[in-house]
Tab-separated table of C-alpha atoms in Angstrom:
chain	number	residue	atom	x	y	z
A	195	UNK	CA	84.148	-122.769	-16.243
A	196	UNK	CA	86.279	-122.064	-13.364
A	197	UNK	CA	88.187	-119.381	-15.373
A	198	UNK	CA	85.010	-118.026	-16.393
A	199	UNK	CA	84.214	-117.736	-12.725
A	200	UNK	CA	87.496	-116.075	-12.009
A	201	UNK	CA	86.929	-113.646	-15.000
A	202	UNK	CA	83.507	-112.379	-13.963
A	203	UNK	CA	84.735	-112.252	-9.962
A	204	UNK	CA	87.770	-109.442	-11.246
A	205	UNK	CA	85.443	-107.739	-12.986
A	206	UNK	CA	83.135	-107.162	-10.309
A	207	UNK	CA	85.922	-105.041	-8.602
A	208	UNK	CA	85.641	-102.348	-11.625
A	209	UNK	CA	82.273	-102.380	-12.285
A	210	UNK	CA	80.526	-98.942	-12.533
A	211	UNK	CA	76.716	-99.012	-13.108
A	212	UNK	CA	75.695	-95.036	-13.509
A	213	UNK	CA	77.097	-93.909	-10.918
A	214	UNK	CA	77.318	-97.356	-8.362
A	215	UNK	CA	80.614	-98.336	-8.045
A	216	UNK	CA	80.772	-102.232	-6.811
A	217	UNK	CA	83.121	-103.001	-4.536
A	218	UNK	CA	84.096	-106.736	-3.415
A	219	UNK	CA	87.823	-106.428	-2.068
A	220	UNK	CA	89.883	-103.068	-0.562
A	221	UNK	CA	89.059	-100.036	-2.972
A	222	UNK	CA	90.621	-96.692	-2.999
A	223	UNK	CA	87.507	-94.392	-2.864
A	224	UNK	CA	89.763	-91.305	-3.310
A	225	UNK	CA	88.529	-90.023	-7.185
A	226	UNK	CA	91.602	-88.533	-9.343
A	227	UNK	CA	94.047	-90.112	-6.359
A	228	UNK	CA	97.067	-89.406	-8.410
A	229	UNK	CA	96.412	-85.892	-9.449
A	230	UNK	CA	96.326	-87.181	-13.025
A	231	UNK	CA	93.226	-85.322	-14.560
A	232	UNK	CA	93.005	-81.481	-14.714
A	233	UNK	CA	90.241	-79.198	-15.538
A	234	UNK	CA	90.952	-76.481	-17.915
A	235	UNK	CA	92.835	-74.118	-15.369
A	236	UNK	CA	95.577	-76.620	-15.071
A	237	UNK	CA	94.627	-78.197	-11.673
A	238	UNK	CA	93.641	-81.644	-10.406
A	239	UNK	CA	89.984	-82.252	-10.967
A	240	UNK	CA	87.928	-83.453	-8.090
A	241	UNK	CA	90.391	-81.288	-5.637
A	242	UNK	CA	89.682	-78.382	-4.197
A	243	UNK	CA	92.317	-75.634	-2.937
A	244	UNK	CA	91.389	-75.470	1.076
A	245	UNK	CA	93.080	-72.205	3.378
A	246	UNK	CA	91.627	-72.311	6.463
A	247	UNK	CA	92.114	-70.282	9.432
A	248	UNK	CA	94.505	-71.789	11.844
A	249	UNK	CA	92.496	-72.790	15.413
A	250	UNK	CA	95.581	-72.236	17.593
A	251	UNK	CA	95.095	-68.644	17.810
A	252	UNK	CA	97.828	-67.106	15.224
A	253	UNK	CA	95.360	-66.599	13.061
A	254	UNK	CA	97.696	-68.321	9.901
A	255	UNK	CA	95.832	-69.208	6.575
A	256	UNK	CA	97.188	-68.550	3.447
A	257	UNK	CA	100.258	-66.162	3.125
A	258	UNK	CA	102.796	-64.528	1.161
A	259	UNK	CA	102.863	-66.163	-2.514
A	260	UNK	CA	101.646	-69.648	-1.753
A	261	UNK	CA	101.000	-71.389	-4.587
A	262	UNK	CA	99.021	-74.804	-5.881
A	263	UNK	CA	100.101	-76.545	-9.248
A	264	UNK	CA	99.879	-79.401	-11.009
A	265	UNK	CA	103.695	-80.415	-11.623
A	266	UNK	CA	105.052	-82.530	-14.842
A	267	UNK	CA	108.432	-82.205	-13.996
A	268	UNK	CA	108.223	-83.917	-10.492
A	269	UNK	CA	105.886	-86.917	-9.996
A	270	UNK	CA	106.203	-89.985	-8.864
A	271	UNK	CA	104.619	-92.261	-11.008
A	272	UNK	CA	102.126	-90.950	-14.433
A	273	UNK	CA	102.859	-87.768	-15.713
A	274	UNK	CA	102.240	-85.441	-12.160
A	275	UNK	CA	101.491	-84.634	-8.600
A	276	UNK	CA	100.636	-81.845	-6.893
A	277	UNK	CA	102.350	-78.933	-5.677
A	278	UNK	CA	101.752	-76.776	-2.980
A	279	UNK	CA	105.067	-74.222	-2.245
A	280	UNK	CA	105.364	-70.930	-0.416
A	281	UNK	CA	107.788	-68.346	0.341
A	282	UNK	CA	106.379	-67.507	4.151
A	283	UNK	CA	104.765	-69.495	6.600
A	284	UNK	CA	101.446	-70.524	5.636
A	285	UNK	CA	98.609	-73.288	6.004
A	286	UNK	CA	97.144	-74.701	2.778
A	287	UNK	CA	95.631	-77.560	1.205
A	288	UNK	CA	94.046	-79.229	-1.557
A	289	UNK	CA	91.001	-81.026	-0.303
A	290	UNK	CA	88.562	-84.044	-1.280
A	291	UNK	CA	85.488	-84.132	0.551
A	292	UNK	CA	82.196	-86.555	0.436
A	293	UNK	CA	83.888	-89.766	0.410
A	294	UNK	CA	81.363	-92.542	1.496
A	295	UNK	CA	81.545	-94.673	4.413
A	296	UNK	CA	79.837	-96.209	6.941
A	297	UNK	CA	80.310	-96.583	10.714
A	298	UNK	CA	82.793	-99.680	11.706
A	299	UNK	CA	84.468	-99.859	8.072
A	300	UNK	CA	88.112	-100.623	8.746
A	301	UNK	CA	90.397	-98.032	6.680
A	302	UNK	CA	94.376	-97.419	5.289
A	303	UNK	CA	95.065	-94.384	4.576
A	304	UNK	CA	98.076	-93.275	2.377
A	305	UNK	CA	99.973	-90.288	0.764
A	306	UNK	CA	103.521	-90.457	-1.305
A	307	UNK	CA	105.205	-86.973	-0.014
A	308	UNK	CA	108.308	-85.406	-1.318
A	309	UNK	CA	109.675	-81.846	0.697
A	310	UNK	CA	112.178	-79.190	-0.421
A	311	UNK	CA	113.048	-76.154	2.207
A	312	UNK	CA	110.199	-77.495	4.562
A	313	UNK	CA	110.252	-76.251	8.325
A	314	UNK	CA	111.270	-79.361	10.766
A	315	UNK	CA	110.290	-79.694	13.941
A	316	UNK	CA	107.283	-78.248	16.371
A	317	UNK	CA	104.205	-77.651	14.154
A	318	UNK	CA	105.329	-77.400	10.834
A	319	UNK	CA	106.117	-79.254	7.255
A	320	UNK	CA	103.930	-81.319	5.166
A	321	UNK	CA	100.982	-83.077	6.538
A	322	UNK	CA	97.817	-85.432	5.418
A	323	UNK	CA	95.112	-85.554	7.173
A	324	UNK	CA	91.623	-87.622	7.218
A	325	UNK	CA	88.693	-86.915	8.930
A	326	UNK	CA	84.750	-87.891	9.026
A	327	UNK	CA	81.755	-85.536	8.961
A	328	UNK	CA	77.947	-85.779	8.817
A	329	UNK	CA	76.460	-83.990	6.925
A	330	UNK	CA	72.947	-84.696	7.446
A	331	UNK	CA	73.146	-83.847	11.546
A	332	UNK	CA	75.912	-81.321	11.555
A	333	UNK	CA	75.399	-81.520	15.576
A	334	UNK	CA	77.953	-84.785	15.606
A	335	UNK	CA	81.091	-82.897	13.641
A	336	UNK	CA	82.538	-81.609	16.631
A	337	UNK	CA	83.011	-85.151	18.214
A	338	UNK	CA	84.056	-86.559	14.943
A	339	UNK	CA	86.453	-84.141	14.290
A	340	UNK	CA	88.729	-85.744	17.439
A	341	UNK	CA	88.469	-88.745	15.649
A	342	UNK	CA	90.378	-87.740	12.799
A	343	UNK	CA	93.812	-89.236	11.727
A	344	UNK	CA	96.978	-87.100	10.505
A	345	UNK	CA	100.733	-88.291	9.139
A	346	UNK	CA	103.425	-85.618	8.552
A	347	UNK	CA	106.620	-85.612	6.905
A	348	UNK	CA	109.603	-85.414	9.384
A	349	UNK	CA	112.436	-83.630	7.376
A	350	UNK	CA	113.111	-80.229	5.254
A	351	UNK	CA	113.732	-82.226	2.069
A	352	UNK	CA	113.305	-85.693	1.353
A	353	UNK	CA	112.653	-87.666	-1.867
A	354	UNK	CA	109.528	-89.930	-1.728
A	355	UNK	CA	108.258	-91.542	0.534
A	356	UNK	CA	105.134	-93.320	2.008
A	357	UNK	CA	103.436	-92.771	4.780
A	358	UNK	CA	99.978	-94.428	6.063
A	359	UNK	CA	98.003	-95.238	9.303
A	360	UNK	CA	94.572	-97.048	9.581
A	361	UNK	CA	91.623	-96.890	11.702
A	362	UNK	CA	87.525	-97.625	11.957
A	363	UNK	CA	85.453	-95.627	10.696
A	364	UNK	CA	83.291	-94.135	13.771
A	365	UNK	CA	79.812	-94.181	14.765
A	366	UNK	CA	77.483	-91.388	13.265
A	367	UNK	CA	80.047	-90.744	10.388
A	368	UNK	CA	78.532	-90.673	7.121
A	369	UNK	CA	81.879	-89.210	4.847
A	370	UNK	CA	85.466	-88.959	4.933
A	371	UNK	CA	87.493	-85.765	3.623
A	372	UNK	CA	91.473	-85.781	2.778
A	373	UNK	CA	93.455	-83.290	2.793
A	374	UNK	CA	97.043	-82.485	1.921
A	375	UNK	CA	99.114	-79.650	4.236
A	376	UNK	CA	101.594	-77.153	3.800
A	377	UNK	CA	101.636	-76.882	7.633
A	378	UNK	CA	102.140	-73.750	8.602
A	379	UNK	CA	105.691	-73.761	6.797
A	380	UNK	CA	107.412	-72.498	4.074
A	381	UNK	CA	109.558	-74.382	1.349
A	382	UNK	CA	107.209	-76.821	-1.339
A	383	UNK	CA	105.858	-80.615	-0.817
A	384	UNK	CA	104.544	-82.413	-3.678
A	385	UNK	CA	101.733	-85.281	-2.823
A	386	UNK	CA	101.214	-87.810	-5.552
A	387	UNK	CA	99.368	-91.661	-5.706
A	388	UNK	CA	97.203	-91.000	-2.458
A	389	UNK	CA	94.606	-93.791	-1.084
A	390	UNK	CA	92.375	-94.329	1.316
A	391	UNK	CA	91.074	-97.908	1.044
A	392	UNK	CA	88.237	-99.905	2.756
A	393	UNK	CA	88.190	-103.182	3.859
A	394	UNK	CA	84.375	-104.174	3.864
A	395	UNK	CA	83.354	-104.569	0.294
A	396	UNK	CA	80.217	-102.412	0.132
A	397	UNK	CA	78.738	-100.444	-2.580
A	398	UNK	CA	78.910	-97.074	-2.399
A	399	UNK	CA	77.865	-94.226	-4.772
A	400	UNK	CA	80.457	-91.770	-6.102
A	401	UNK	CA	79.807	-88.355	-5.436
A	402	UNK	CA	79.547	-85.701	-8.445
A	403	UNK	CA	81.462	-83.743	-6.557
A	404	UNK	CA	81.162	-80.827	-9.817
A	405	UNK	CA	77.729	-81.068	-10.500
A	406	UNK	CA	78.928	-82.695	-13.738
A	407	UNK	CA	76.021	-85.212	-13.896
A	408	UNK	CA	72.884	-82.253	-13.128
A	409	UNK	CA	72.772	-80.711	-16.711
A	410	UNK	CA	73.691	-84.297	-18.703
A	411	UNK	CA	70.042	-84.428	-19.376
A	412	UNK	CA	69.967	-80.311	-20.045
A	413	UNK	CA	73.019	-80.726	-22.065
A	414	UNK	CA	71.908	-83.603	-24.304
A	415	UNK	CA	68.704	-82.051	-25.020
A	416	UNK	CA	70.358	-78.260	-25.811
A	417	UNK	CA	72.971	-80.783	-27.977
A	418	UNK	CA	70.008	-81.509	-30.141
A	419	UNK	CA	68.454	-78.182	-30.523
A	420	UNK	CA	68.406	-76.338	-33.559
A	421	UNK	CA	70.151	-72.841	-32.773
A	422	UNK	CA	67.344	-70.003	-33.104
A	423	UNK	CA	69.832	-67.459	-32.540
A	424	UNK	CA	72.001	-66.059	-30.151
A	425	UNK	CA	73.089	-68.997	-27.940
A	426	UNK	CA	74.369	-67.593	-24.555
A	427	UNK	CA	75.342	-69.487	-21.412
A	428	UNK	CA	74.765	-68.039	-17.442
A	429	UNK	CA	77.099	-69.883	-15.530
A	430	UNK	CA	76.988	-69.697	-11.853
A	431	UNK	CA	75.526	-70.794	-8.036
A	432	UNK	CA	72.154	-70.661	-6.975
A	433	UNK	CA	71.804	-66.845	-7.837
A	434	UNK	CA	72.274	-68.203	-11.097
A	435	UNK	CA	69.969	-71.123	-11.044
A	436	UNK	CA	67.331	-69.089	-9.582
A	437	UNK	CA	67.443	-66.531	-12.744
A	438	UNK	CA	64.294	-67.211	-14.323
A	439	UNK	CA	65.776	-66.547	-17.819
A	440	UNK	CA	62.935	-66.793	-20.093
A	441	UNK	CA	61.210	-64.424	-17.884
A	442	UNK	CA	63.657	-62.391	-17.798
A	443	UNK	CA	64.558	-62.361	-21.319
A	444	UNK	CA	61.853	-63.262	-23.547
A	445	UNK	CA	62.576	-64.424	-27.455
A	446	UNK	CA	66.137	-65.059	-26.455
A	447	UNK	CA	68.112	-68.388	-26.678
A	448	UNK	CA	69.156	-67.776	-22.995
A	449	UNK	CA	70.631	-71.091	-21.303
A	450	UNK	CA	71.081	-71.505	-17.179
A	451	UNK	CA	73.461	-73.549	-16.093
A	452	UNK	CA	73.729	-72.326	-12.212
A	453	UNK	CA	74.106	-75.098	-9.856
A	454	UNK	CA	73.287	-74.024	-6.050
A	455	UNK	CA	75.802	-73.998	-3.476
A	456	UNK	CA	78.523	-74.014	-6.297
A	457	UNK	CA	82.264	-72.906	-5.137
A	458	UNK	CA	84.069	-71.494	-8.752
A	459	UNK	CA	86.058	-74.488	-8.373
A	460	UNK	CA	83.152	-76.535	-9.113
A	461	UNK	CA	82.305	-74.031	-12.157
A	462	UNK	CA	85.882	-74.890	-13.976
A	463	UNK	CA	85.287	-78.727	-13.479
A	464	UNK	CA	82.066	-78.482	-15.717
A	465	UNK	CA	82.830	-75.948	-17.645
A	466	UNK	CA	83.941	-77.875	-20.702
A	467	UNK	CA	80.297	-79.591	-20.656
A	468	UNK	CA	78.030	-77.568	-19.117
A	469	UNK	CA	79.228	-74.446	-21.640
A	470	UNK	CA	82.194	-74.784	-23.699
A	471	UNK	CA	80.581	-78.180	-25.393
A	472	UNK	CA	77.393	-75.653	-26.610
A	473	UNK	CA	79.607	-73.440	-28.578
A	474	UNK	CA	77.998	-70.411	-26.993
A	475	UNK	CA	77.820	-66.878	-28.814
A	476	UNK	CA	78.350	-65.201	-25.188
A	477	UNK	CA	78.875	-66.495	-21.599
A	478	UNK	CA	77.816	-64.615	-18.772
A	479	UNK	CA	79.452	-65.280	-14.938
A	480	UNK	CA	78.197	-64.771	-12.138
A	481	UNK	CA	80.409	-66.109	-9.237
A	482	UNK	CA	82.299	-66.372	-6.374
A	483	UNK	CA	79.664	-65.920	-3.593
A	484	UNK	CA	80.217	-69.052	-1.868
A	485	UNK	CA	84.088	-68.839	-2.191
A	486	UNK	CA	83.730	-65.892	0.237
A	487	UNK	CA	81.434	-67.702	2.287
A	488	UNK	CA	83.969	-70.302	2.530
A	489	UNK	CA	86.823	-68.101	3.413
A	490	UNK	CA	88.434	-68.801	-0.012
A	491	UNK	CA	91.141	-65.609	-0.963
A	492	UNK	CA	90.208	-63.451	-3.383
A	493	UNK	CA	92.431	-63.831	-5.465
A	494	UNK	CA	91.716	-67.284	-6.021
A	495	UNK	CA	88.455	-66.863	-6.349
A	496	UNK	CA	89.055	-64.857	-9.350
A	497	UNK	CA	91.857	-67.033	-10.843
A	498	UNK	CA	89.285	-69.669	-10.931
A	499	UNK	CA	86.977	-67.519	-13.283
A	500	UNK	CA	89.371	-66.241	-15.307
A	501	UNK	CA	90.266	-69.731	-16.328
A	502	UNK	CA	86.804	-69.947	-17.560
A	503	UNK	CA	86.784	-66.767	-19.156
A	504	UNK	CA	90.235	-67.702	-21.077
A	505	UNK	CA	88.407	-71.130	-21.789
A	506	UNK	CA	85.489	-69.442	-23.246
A	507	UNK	CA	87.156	-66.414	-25.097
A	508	UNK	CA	89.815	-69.215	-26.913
A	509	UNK	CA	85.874	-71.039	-28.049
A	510	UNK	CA	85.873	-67.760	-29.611
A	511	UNK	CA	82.620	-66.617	-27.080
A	512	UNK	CA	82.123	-63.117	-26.142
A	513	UNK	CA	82.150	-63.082	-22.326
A	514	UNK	CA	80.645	-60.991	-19.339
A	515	UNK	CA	81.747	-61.074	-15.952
A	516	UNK	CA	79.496	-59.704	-12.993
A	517	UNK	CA	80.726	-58.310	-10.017
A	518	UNK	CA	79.334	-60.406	-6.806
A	519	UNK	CA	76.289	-59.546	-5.687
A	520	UNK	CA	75.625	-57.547	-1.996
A	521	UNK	CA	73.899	-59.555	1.022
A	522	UNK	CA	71.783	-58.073	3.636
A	523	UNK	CA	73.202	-56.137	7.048
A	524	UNK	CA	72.628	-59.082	9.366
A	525	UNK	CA	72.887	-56.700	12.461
A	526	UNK	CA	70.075	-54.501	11.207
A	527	UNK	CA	67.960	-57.373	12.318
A	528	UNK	CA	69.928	-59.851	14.453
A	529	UNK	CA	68.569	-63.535	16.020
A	530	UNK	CA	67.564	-63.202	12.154
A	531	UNK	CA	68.851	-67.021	11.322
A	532	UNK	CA	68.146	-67.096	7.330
A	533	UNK	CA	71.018	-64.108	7.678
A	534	UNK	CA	73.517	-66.105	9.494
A	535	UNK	CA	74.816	-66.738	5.594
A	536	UNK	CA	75.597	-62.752	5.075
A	537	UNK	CA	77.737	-62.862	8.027
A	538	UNK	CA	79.989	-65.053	6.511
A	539	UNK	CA	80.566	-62.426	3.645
A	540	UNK	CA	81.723	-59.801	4.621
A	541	UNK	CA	81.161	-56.409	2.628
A	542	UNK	CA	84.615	-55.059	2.593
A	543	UNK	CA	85.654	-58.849	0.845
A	544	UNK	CA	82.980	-58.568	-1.387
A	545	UNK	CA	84.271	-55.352	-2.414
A	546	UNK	CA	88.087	-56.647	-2.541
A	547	UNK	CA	86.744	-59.386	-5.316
A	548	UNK	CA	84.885	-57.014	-6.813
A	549	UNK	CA	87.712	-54.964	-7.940
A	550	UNK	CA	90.148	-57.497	-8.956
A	551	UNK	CA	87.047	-58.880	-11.211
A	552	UNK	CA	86.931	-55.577	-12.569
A	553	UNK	CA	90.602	-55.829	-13.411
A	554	UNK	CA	90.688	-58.893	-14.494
A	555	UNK	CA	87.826	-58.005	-16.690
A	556	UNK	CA	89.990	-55.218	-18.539
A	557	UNK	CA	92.917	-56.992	-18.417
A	558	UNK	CA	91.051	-59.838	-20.528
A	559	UNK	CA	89.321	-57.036	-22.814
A	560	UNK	CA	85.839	-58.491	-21.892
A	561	UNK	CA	82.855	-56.936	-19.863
A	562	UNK	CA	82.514	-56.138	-16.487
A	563	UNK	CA	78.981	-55.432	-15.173
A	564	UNK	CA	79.138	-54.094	-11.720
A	565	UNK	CA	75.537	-55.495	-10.355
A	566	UNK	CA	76.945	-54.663	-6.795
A	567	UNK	CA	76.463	-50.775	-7.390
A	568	UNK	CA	72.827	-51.400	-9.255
A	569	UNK	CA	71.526	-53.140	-5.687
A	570	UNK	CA	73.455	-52.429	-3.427
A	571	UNK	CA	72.060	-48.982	-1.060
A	572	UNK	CA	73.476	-46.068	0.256
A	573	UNK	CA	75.357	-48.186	3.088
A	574	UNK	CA	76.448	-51.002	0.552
A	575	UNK	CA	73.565	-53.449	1.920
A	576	UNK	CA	71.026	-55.346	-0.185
A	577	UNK	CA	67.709	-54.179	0.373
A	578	UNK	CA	65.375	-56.571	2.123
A	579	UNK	CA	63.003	-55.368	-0.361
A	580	UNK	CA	65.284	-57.336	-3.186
A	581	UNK	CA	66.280	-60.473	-1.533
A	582	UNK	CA	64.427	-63.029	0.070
A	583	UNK	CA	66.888	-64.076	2.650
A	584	UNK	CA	69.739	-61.710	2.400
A	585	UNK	CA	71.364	-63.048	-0.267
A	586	UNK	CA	69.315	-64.905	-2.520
A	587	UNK	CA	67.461	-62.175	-4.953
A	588	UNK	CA	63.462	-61.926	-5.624
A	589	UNK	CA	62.139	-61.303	-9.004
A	590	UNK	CA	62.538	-57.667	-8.163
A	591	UNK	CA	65.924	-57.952	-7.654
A	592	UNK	CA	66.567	-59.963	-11.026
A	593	UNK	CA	64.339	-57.155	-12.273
A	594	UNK	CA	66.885	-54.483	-11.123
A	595	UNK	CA	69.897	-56.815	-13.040
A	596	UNK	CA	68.356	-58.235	-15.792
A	597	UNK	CA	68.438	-55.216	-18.568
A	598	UNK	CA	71.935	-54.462	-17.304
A	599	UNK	CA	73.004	-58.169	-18.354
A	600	UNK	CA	71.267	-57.678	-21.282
A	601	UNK	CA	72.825	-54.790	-22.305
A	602	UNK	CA	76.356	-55.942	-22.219
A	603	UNK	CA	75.640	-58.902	-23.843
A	604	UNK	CA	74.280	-57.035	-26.625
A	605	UNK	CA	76.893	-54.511	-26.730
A	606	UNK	CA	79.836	-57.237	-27.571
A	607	UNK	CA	77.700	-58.070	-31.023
A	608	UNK	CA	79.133	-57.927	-34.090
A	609	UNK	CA	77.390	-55.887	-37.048
């Protein structure tokens, strides 16, 4: 009986029930915490790539050819770790946010480093950092952001090592984020087996971070179908989701799988399942609004869908790319606040990933459809007439795009 007891007390440390994880002893709530499951561009799953503008006033973010990879041939423990490397001074990361906590939780937080040609001294190297949000009153991030914790390395190379600190969660935090620094340095620093554990057993749901759980019902049903025809896939954000398909295209075997607020990270998480699972005729694209509203490079941004393009063109899917979409002048109407959005894209970025799209596009030997110029007007603005906040599109607008879509999804048939 007692080992019975002892059995059933273990297994209450792993249980999972949907998406409840239990928790009765110190848990690592870091997901993928030793970079050991990719999505189908090669990187860690759960992670996101993070260059943010430096505070200080230099103005540093990403620079010269900084790179992220997932590395096999240096790891410290299972098959890799993650890579982060550049030839100039830059400031990069690979990110986890929305991990749960609550307010008091005692936490140890912990990252395996290892540093090759990293700048020592002052401000730079490899660092880790963890810090608590709230995202339901955004008004208590700037105080919680002083109570976040780093640890950085303290040499130009060094093999692995450990490093950790600990703290309490503070009052009004609802999350913790990780990150994972190239500080403002050059050289490479690989991070592999990170944690950041709790000591107050609590249950606490795991985030789906990808939107991997919102179609499971969608997919399962579409699994079942009986194909009618022409099976094509929209992948995409909320200008996606929004698409009222069968509206838009009547009689056709049109399938949305836009998830709001999506980053294209996100989009190559859930690609395998939300599309690539479906064995779609075509895939349509339509991406990367968000990455520029999050300050995400442009060329990123578009390595991210070209993954999924690769992924879907090796299914043996026809694909379509579409250019990112315009947003509304937010000065033409300023104190506006449903623009306050469009500010954050600017039209001369929006432009930038346009053209690499388009290049990437030809380079792939796929279609490009260049929605920009169909709604854009004669200053590169969307309409108001089009949108209903400056960014999101009315039925007019999906009016405007719609036979355009439609057209180059029908020109890539065969017979």
């Amino acid at each position: 009986m007692r080992q019975l007891l002892c059995f059933a007390g273990l297994a209450c440390f792993a249980l999972v029930l949907g998406t409840d994880r239990l928790c009765a002893q110190p848990v690592n709530r870091i997901d993928n915490a030793s970079f050991e499951s990719v999505m189908i561009n090669g990187l860690p799953d759960d992670w996101e790539l993070f260059c943010p503008v430096a505070s200080d006033g230099s103005g540093l973010s990403r620079a010269g050819r900084a790179a992220f990879a997932s590395d096999e041939s240096v790891h410290r423990g299972g098959a890799r770790a993650v890579r982060i490397s550049s030839d100039q001074p830059t400031r990069c990361a690979v990110l986890q946010r929305s991990i749960p906590c609550q307010p008091g939780e005692k936490w140890k937080f912990s990252i395996w480093m290892k540093g090759a040609g990293l700048g020592v001294g002052g401000d730079t190297g490899a660092l880790a950092r963890v810090s608590f949000l709230n995202p339901g009153d955004p008004s208590k991030n700037a105080a919680l952001a002083q109570r976040s914790a780093s640890i950085r390395s303290d040499g130009a190379d060094f093999d692995w090592k450990q490093l950790e600190t600990s703290g309490e969660v503070p009052a009004d935090a609802t999350v913790a984020q990780v990150e994972f620094f190239l500080w403002k340095g050059k050289g490479s620093v690989w991070f592999d087996d990170a944690a950041l554990e709790f000591e107050t057993p609590s249950t606490v749901r795991v985030p789906d971070r990808a939107g991997k759980l919102r179609s499971r019902n969608a997919n399962t049903r579409l699994a079942a179908q009986p194909r009618t025809g022409e099976r094509v896939i929209f992948m995409g954000d909320s200008i996606t989701e929004g698409w009222n398909l069968r509206t838009s295209f009547p009689d056709q075997e049109f399938v949305n799988r836009g998830i709001g607020g999506q980053l294209t990270w996100q989009m190559v998480s859930r690609f395998p399942q939300d599309v690539l699972a479906h064995k779609p005729d075509a895939v349509v694209i339509l991406a990367g609004t968000n990455d520029i509203g999050g300050s995400m490079p442009p060329d990123i941004i578009v390595a991210n869908i070209r993954s999924m393009v690769e992924a879907a063109k090796s299914a043996g899917a026809r694909v379509v790319v579409c250019s990112i979409l315009p947003v509304t002048d937010a000065l033409a109407t300023p104190g506006n606040p449903q623009l306050v959005r469009t500010t954050k894209r600017p039209p001369g970025v929006i432009l930038e990933v346009n053209a690499l799209l388009r290049r990437m596009a030809e380079e792939e030997g796929i279609s490009f459809v260049d929605l920009h110029q169909a709604l854009a007007d004669d200053k590169g603005f969307l309409p108001a007439a089009l949108t209903v906040d400056g960014l999101h599109l009315k039925p007019e607008g999906y009016a405007v795009i719609s036979p355009i879509v439609l057209s180059a999804i029908q020109s890539g048939r065969k017979g």
